[in-house]
Amino acid sequence: MADYPILQEFTEEIYTCNRTRCGFCSVECPVFRVRRLETYASRGRMLAARGLLEGVLEPSAELQEVMDECLMCGYCQARCALHNMDIFASVRQELRTAGYSSPKHERTATKILEEGTLFDRPKPIRRVGTTPLYLGCAYQTKPHEVQTIVSVLEKVGIDPLISDEVCCSYIVGAVGFADEFESAQARFRQIYGPHLDGAILTVCPTCTATLHDEYNLAAKHALVAVAERLADMDLKPLDMRVTYHDPCHLGRMLGVIEEPRQILRALGIEVVEMEHHGTFSTCCGGGGGLLDVDRNLAIEVSKNRIRDAAAVGVDTIVTACPTCQPTLLRGAGRMANELGHFVDVLDLWELLDKALD
Ligand code: SF4
Ligand code: SF4
């Protein structure tokens, strides 16, 4: 057995998969759906992990590239009884220890650790209020979208407080930088300290899952708070027919599946479900740092999601994620010729704001 202390913790699980090889995880793995090679599905990744443990495979740039071509979307884990995401993160961690990691992931992690943000944000967004609202890096770069969210929250009686914040650093942990993720978490706790003991509203699905599951904070996605107030709202009906794309972290990982649909129905919108939705929704292509390492693959994944929407005869997707929306829009642009029309991708907050006018 080769010496991989982090991966070795999962030896039993890896062998369970290798003995079972049931493949429930594979068919709808969004990367497998594009690559059509077993290596890219969870079952293949588990075999690679065994290869490392047994010394049959050596760490290499090729193996690292395969492991980086995973969206960390959790579809396979939802189909499986194992800790697939932890195993993949451990493989990435072991490969990095052996000297193999994507330079782009290194740059991203360094930027977050040095600057406290994933994206450049010339002017941090702040707001005086009473209920802590953590925006996260993506929304910090989207002042117009934040204005819309704040407008909706004000209209439903919430007075959001946007204070000093740093990146939740999800991506640092997801790409295998475990020690750095611990330091990033300590810094987050220091800067967001005044709000750690109470409820925190969040708007980015990934930040919500990270704060809730990794930091053990009382983070609640703001759409849930809105859904709780639906009975008291005076909404102007919107005459639309749409499908809803569940962001992986919001739907599958946090179980916020019904609330966005309740809101859409309350807006008078007909919701048509795609074949893969809710817990078994598939990724938009923007997860796990894939956009950094293979943008073309990420776009192919997003094109498949657009095909899913077209297959149920709708030309509007609604979602609630600052990564899913632009990623799906990119896919929609590339699919317009093939489909003969453009599938639009709208943000649920925009629709809410319109209906609350
Ligand atoms: S990862 Fe899970 S679902 Fe996939 S083949 Fe292995 S045991 Fe089966
Ligand atoms: S996490 Fe998603 S992309 Fe990665 S192997 Fe599992 S289903 Fe495929």
Coordinates of C-alpha atoms and ligand atoms in Angstrom, one line a residue:
M1 CA 0.0 0.0 0.0
A2 CA 1.5 3.4 -1.0
D3 CA 1.6 6.1 1.6
Y4 CA -1.3 8.5 1.2
P5 CA -2.5 9.2 4.8
I6 CA -5.5 11.4 3.9
L7 CA -6.8 9.0 1.2
Q8 CA -6.1 5.9 3.3
E9 CA -8.9 7.1 5.6
F10 CA -11.3 6.2 2.8
T11 CA -9.8 2.8 1.9
E12 CA -12.8 0.8 2.9
E13 CA -15.2 3.1 1.0
I14 CA -13.0 3.0 -2.1
Y15 CA -12.9 -0.9 -2.0
T16 CA -16.7 -0.9 -1.4
C17 CA -17.1 0.9 -4.7
N18 CA -14.5 -1.2 -6.5
R19 CA -16.3 -4.4 -5.4
T20 CA -19.8 -3.1 -6.1
R21 CA -19.2 -1.2 -9.4
C22 CA -23.0 -0.6 -9.5
G23 CA -22.6 2.5 -11.7
F24 CA -25.7 4.3 -10.3
C25 CA -23.5 7.3 -10.2
S26 CA -22.3 7.3 -13.7
V27 CA -25.0 7.8 -16.3
E28 CA -26.0 11.3 -15.4
C29 CA -22.6 12.5 -14.2
P30 CA -22.4 15.8 -16.2
V31 CA -18.8 15.3 -17.1
F32 CA -19.3 11.6 -18.1
R33 CA -22.3 12.9 -20.3
V34 CA -19.8 14.9 -22.3
R35 CA -16.6 12.8 -22.2
R36 CA -18.4 9.4 -22.4
L37 CA -15.4 7.8 -20.7
E38 CA -15.7 5.8 -17.4
T39 CA -12.6 7.5 -16.1
Y40 CA -14.5 10.8 -15.6
A41 CA -17.4 9.3 -13.7
S42 CA -17.3 8.6 -10.0
R43 CA -16.8 4.8 -10.5
G44 CA -13.7 5.6 -12.6
R45 CA -12.4 8.1 -10.1
M46 CA -12.8 5.6 -7.3
L47 CA -10.7 3.1 -9.4
A48 CA -8.0 5.7 -9.8
A49 CA -8.0 6.3 -6.0
R50 CA -7.5 2.5 -5.5
G51 CA -4.7 2.6 -8.1
L52 CA -3.0 5.3 -6.1
L53 CA -3.5 3.4 -2.8
E54 CA -2.1 0.2 -4.2
G55 CA 0.8 1.9 -6.0
V56 CA -0.4 0.7 -9.4
L57 CA -0.9 4.4 -10.4
E58 CA 1.7 7.0 -9.7
P59 CA 0.7 10.7 -9.2
S60 CA 1.0 12.4 -12.5
A61 CA -0.1 15.5 -14.4
E62 CA -2.5 13.3 -16.4
L63 CA -4.2 12.0 -13.3
Q64 CA -4.4 15.4 -11.8
E65 CA -6.1 16.7 -15.0
V66 CA -8.7 13.9 -14.8
M67 CA -9.3 14.7 -11.1
D68 CA -9.6 18.4 -11.8
E69 CA -12.3 17.7 -14.4
C70 CA -14.9 17.1 -11.8
L71 CA -17.6 19.6 -10.9
M72 CA -17.8 18.5 -7.3
C73 CA -21.5 18.7 -8.0
G74 CA -22.4 15.9 -5.7
Y75 CA -24.7 14.1 -8.2
C76 CA -22.8 10.9 -7.8
Q77 CA -22.8 11.2 -4.0
A78 CA -26.6 11.6 -4.0
R79 CA -26.8 8.3 -6.0
C80 CA -24.3 6.5 -3.8
A81 CA -23.9 5.6 -0.1
L82 CA -20.2 6.7 0.1
H83 CA -18.5 10.0 0.8
N84 CA -17.6 10.6 -2.9
M85 CA -16.9 14.4 -2.5
D86 CA -14.5 13.9 0.4
I87 CA -12.7 11.1 -1.5
F88 CA -12.2 13.3 -4.6
A89 CA -11.0 16.2 -2.5
S90 CA -8.6 13.8 -0.7
V91 CA -7.2 12.6 -4.0
R92 CA -6.7 16.2 -5.1
Q93 CA -5.0 16.9 -1.8
E94 CA -2.6 13.9 -2.2
L95 CA -1.8 14.8 -5.7
R96 CA -1.0 18.4 -4.7
T97 CA 1.3 17.0 -1.9
A98 CA 3.0 15.0 -4.6
G99 CA 3.6 18.1 -6.6
Y100 CA 0.7 17.9 -9.0
S101 CA -1.9 20.7 -8.9
S102 CA -3.4 23.0 -11.5
P103 CA -1.5 26.3 -11.7
K104 CA -4.9 28.0 -12.2
H105 CA -6.2 26.5 -8.9
E106 CA -3.0 27.6 -7.2
R107 CA -3.5 31.1 -8.5
T108 CA -7.1 31.2 -7.4
A109 CA -6.3 29.9 -3.9
T110 CA -3.4 32.3 -3.5
K111 CA -5.6 35.2 -4.5
I112 CA -8.3 34.2 -2.0
L113 CA -5.8 33.7 0.8
E114 CA -3.9 36.9 0.1
E115 CA -6.8 39.2 -0.8
G116 CA -9.8 37.6 0.9
T117 CA -11.7 37.6 -2.4
L118 CA -12.1 35.3 -5.4
F119 CA -12.9 38.2 -7.8
D120 CA -11.7 41.8 -8.0
R121 CA -14.1 44.1 -6.3
P122 CA -13.2 47.7 -6.7
K123 CA -15.8 49.0 -4.2
P124 CA -17.0 46.5 -1.5
I125 CA -20.8 46.6 -1.1
R126 CA -21.9 47.5 2.4
R127 CA -25.3 48.5 3.9
V128 CA -26.5 49.5 7.3
G129 CA -29.3 47.3 8.6
T130 CA -30.4 44.9 11.2
T131 CA -30.4 41.3 9.7
P132 CA -26.9 40.1 8.6
L133 CA -26.8 39.3 4.9
Y134 CA -23.6 37.7 3.7
L135 CA -23.1 38.3 0.0
G136 CA -20.0 36.4 -0.9
C137 CA -17.4 37.2 -3.7
A138 CA -19.7 36.6 -6.7
Y139 CA -22.4 39.0 -5.5
Q140 CA -19.9 41.5 -4.3
T141 CA -19.1 42.0 -8.0
K142 CA -22.7 42.4 -8.9
P143 CA -24.1 45.7 -7.5
H144 CA -27.2 45.7 -9.7
E145 CA -28.2 42.2 -8.6
V146 CA -27.5 43.0 -5.0
Q147 CA -29.7 46.1 -5.3
T148 CA -32.5 43.8 -6.6
I149 CA -32.1 41.4 -3.7
V150 CA -32.0 44.2 -1.2
S151 CA -35.1 45.7 -2.8
V152 CA -37.0 42.4 -2.5
L153 CA -35.9 41.9 1.1
E154 CA -37.0 45.4 2.0
K155 CA -40.4 44.8 0.4
V156 CA -40.9 41.7 2.5
G157 CA -40.0 43.4 5.7
I158 CA -36.3 42.5 6.1
D159 CA -33.7 45.2 6.7
P160 CA -30.4 43.6 5.5
L161 CA -27.1 44.5 7.1
I162 CA -24.1 44.0 4.7
S163 CA -21.0 44.4 6.8
D164 CA -17.2 43.6 6.2
E165 CA -16.8 40.2 4.8
V166 CA -14.2 37.9 3.2
C167 CA -14.5 34.9 0.8
C168 CA -16.0 31.8 2.3
S169 CA -13.1 30.0 0.5
Y170 CA -15.2 27.0 -0.6
I171 CA -13.1 26.6 -3.7
V172 CA -9.9 26.5 -1.7
G173 CA -11.0 23.3 0.1
A174 CA -12.8 21.8 -2.9
V175 CA -9.6 21.8 -5.0
G176 CA -7.6 20.1 -2.3
F177 CA -6.0 22.9 -0.2
A178 CA -7.2 21.6 3.2
D179 CA -4.7 23.4 5.4
E180 CA -5.3 26.7 3.6
F181 CA -9.0 26.2 3.9
E182 CA -8.6 26.0 7.7
S183 CA -6.6 29.3 7.8
A184 CA -9.2 30.9 5.5
Q185 CA -12.0 29.8 7.9
A186 CA -10.1 31.3 10.9
R187 CA -9.9 34.6 9.0
F188 CA -13.6 34.5 8.1
R189 CA -14.5 34.0 11.7
Q190 CA -12.3 36.9 12.7
I191 CA -13.8 39.4 10.2
Y192 CA -17.4 38.2 10.4
G193 CA -17.1 37.7 14.2
P194 CA -19.9 40.1 15.3
H195 CA -22.5 38.0 13.4
L196 CA -21.4 34.4 14.1
D197 CA -23.7 33.7 17.0
G198 CA -27.0 34.5 15.3
A199 CA -28.9 33.8 12.0
I200 CA -27.1 34.9 8.8
L201 CA -29.0 35.3 5.6
T202 CA -27.1 34.3 2.5
V203 CA -27.7 34.5 -1.3
C204 CA -25.0 32.5 -3.0
P205 CA -25.8 28.7 -2.8
T206 CA -22.2 27.7 -2.4
C207 CA -21.5 30.2 0.4
T208 CA -24.6 29.1 2.1
A209 CA -23.5 25.4 2.0
T210 CA -20.0 26.3 3.2
L211 CA -21.2 28.5 6.1
H212 CA -23.8 26.0 7.1
D213 CA -22.0 22.7 6.6
E214 CA -18.3 23.5 7.0
Y215 CA -18.4 26.5 9.5
N216 CA -21.5 25.2 11.4
L217 CA -23.1 28.6 11.3
A218 CA -26.9 29.4 11.3
A219 CA -26.8 30.3 7.6
K220 CA -30.1 30.4 5.8
H221 CA -30.6 31.2 2.1
A222 CA -32.6 34.4 1.8
L223 CA -35.1 32.8 -0.6
V224 CA -36.2 30.5 2.3
A225 CA -36.9 33.6 4.4
V226 CA -38.9 35.1 1.5
A227 CA -40.8 31.8 1.0
E228 CA -41.8 31.9 4.7
R229 CA -43.4 35.3 4.1
L230 CA -45.3 34.4 0.9
A231 CA -48.7 34.4 2.6
D232 CA -48.4 38.1 3.5
M233 CA -47.2 39.3 0.1
D234 CA -49.2 41.2 -2.5
L235 CA -47.8 39.8 -5.7
K236 CA -48.5 40.9 -9.3
P237 CA -49.0 37.7 -11.3
L238 CA -46.4 37.1 -14.1
D239 CA -47.7 35.2 -17.1
M240 CA -44.8 32.9 -17.8
R241 CA -43.9 29.2 -18.4
V242 CA -40.5 28.3 -17.2
T243 CA -38.3 25.5 -15.9
Y244 CA -36.3 25.8 -12.7
H245 CA -32.6 24.9 -12.5
D246 CA -31.6 23.8 -9.0
P247 CA -28.1 25.0 -8.1
C248 CA -26.3 22.0 -6.8
H249 CA -25.4 23.5 -3.4
L250 CA -28.9 24.9 -2.9
G251 CA -31.0 21.9 -4.0
R252 CA -29.0 18.7 -3.6
M253 CA -26.8 19.8 -0.7
L254 CA -29.0 22.0 1.4
G255 CA -32.4 20.6 0.4
V256 CA -33.8 24.0 -0.6
I257 CA -35.9 22.5 -3.5
E258 CA -39.5 23.3 -2.7
E259 CA -39.1 27.0 -1.7
P260 CA -38.0 28.4 -5.1
R261 CA -40.9 26.5 -6.7
Q262 CA -43.4 27.8 -4.1
I263 CA -42.2 31.3 -5.0
L264 CA -42.5 30.7 -8.7
R265 CA -46.0 29.3 -8.3
A266 CA -47.0 32.3 -6.0
L267 CA -45.9 34.5 -8.9
G268 CA -48.4 32.8 -11.1
I269 CA -45.7 31.1 -13.1
E270 CA -46.1 27.7 -14.6
V271 CA -43.2 25.5 -13.7
V272 CA -42.3 22.6 -16.0
E273 CA -39.7 20.2 -14.6
M274 CA -36.7 19.1 -16.5
E275 CA -36.0 15.3 -16.4
H276 CA -33.2 15.9 -13.8
H277 CA -34.3 18.2 -11.0
G278 CA -34.3 18.6 -7.3
T279 CA -31.9 16.2 -5.5
F280 CA -31.0 14.7 -8.8
S281 CA -30.6 17.9 -10.8
T282 CA -27.4 18.2 -12.9
C283 CA -24.7 20.8 -12.7
C284 CA -24.7 24.0 -14.9
G285 CA -21.0 23.4 -15.6
G286 CA -19.7 26.1 -13.2
G287 CA -18.9 23.9 -10.2
G288 CA -15.7 22.7 -8.6
G289 CA -13.3 25.1 -10.3
L290 CA -13.9 23.5 -13.7
L291 CA -14.3 26.9 -15.4
D292 CA -10.8 27.7 -14.3
V293 CA -9.2 24.5 -15.7
D294 CA -11.3 23.6 -18.8
R295 CA -13.7 26.3 -19.9
N296 CA -14.7 24.3 -23.0
L297 CA -15.7 21.3 -21.0
A298 CA -17.7 23.6 -18.7
I299 CA -19.5 25.1 -21.7
E300 CA -20.3 21.6 -23.1
V301 CA -21.8 20.7 -19.7
S302 CA -23.9 23.9 -19.7
K303 CA -25.1 23.1 -23.3
N304 CA -26.5 19.8 -22.0
R305 CA -28.4 21.6 -19.4
I306 CA -29.9 23.9 -22.0
R307 CA -30.8 20.8 -24.0
D308 CA -32.6 19.5 -20.9
A309 CA -34.7 22.6 -20.8
A310 CA -35.4 22.5 -24.6
A311 CA -36.4 18.8 -24.3
V312 CA -39.4 19.8 -22.1
G313 CA -40.5 22.5 -24.4
V314 CA -39.6 25.6 -22.4
D315 CA -37.5 28.6 -23.5
T316 CA -36.9 30.2 -20.1
I317 CA -34.9 28.8 -17.3
V318 CA -35.1 30.4 -13.8
T319 CA -32.4 29.9 -11.3
A320 CA -31.0 31.5 -8.1
C321 CA -27.2 31.4 -8.3
P322 CA -24.6 34.0 -9.3
T323 CA -22.6 31.2 -11.0
C324 CA -25.4 29.1 -12.6
Q325 CA -27.0 32.1 -14.4
P326 CA -24.0 33.3 -16.3
T327 CA -22.8 29.8 -17.0
L328 CA -26.1 28.7 -18.4
L329 CA -26.4 31.9 -20.4
R330 CA -23.0 31.0 -22.0
G331 CA -24.4 27.6 -22.9
A332 CA -27.6 29.1 -24.2
G333 CA -25.7 31.4 -26.5
R334 CA -23.8 28.4 -28.0
M335 CA -27.0 26.4 -28.4
A336 CA -29.0 29.0 -30.1
N337 CA -28.1 27.8 -33.6
E338 CA -28.7 24.2 -32.8
L339 CA -32.1 24.8 -31.2
G340 CA -33.1 27.6 -33.6
H341 CA -34.0 29.8 -30.6
F342 CA -32.4 31.3 -27.5
V343 CA -33.2 29.8 -24.2
D344 CA -33.2 32.7 -21.7
V345 CA -31.9 32.3 -18.2
L346 CA -33.5 34.5 -15.6
D347 CA -32.8 35.2 -11.9
L348 CA -35.5 34.4 -9.5
W349 CA -34.8 37.6 -7.5
E350 CA -35.5 39.8 -10.6
L351 CA -38.9 38.1 -11.1
L352 CA -39.7 38.6 -7.4
D353 CA -38.8 42.3 -7.5
K354 CA -41.0 42.8 -10.6
A355 CA -43.9 41.0 -9.0
L356 CA -43.6 43.0 -5.8
D357 CA -43.7 46.4 -7.5
Ligands
SF4_1 S1 -19.3 5.5 -6.7 FE1 -21.1 4.6 -5.6 S2 -22.7 4.5 -7.1 FE2 -20.8 4.8 -8.3 S3 -20.1 2.7 -8.8 FE3 -19.1 3.3 -6.9 S4 -20.5 2.5 -5.3 FE4 -21.7 2.5 -7.2
SF4_2 S1 -19.1 15.2 -8.5 FE1 -20.4 15.5 -10.4 S2 -18.9 15.8 -12.0 FE2 -17.8 14.9 -10.3 S3 -17.9 12.7 -10.7 FE3 -19.6 13.2 -9.3 S4 -21.3 13.5 -10.7 FE4 -19.4 13.6 -11.9

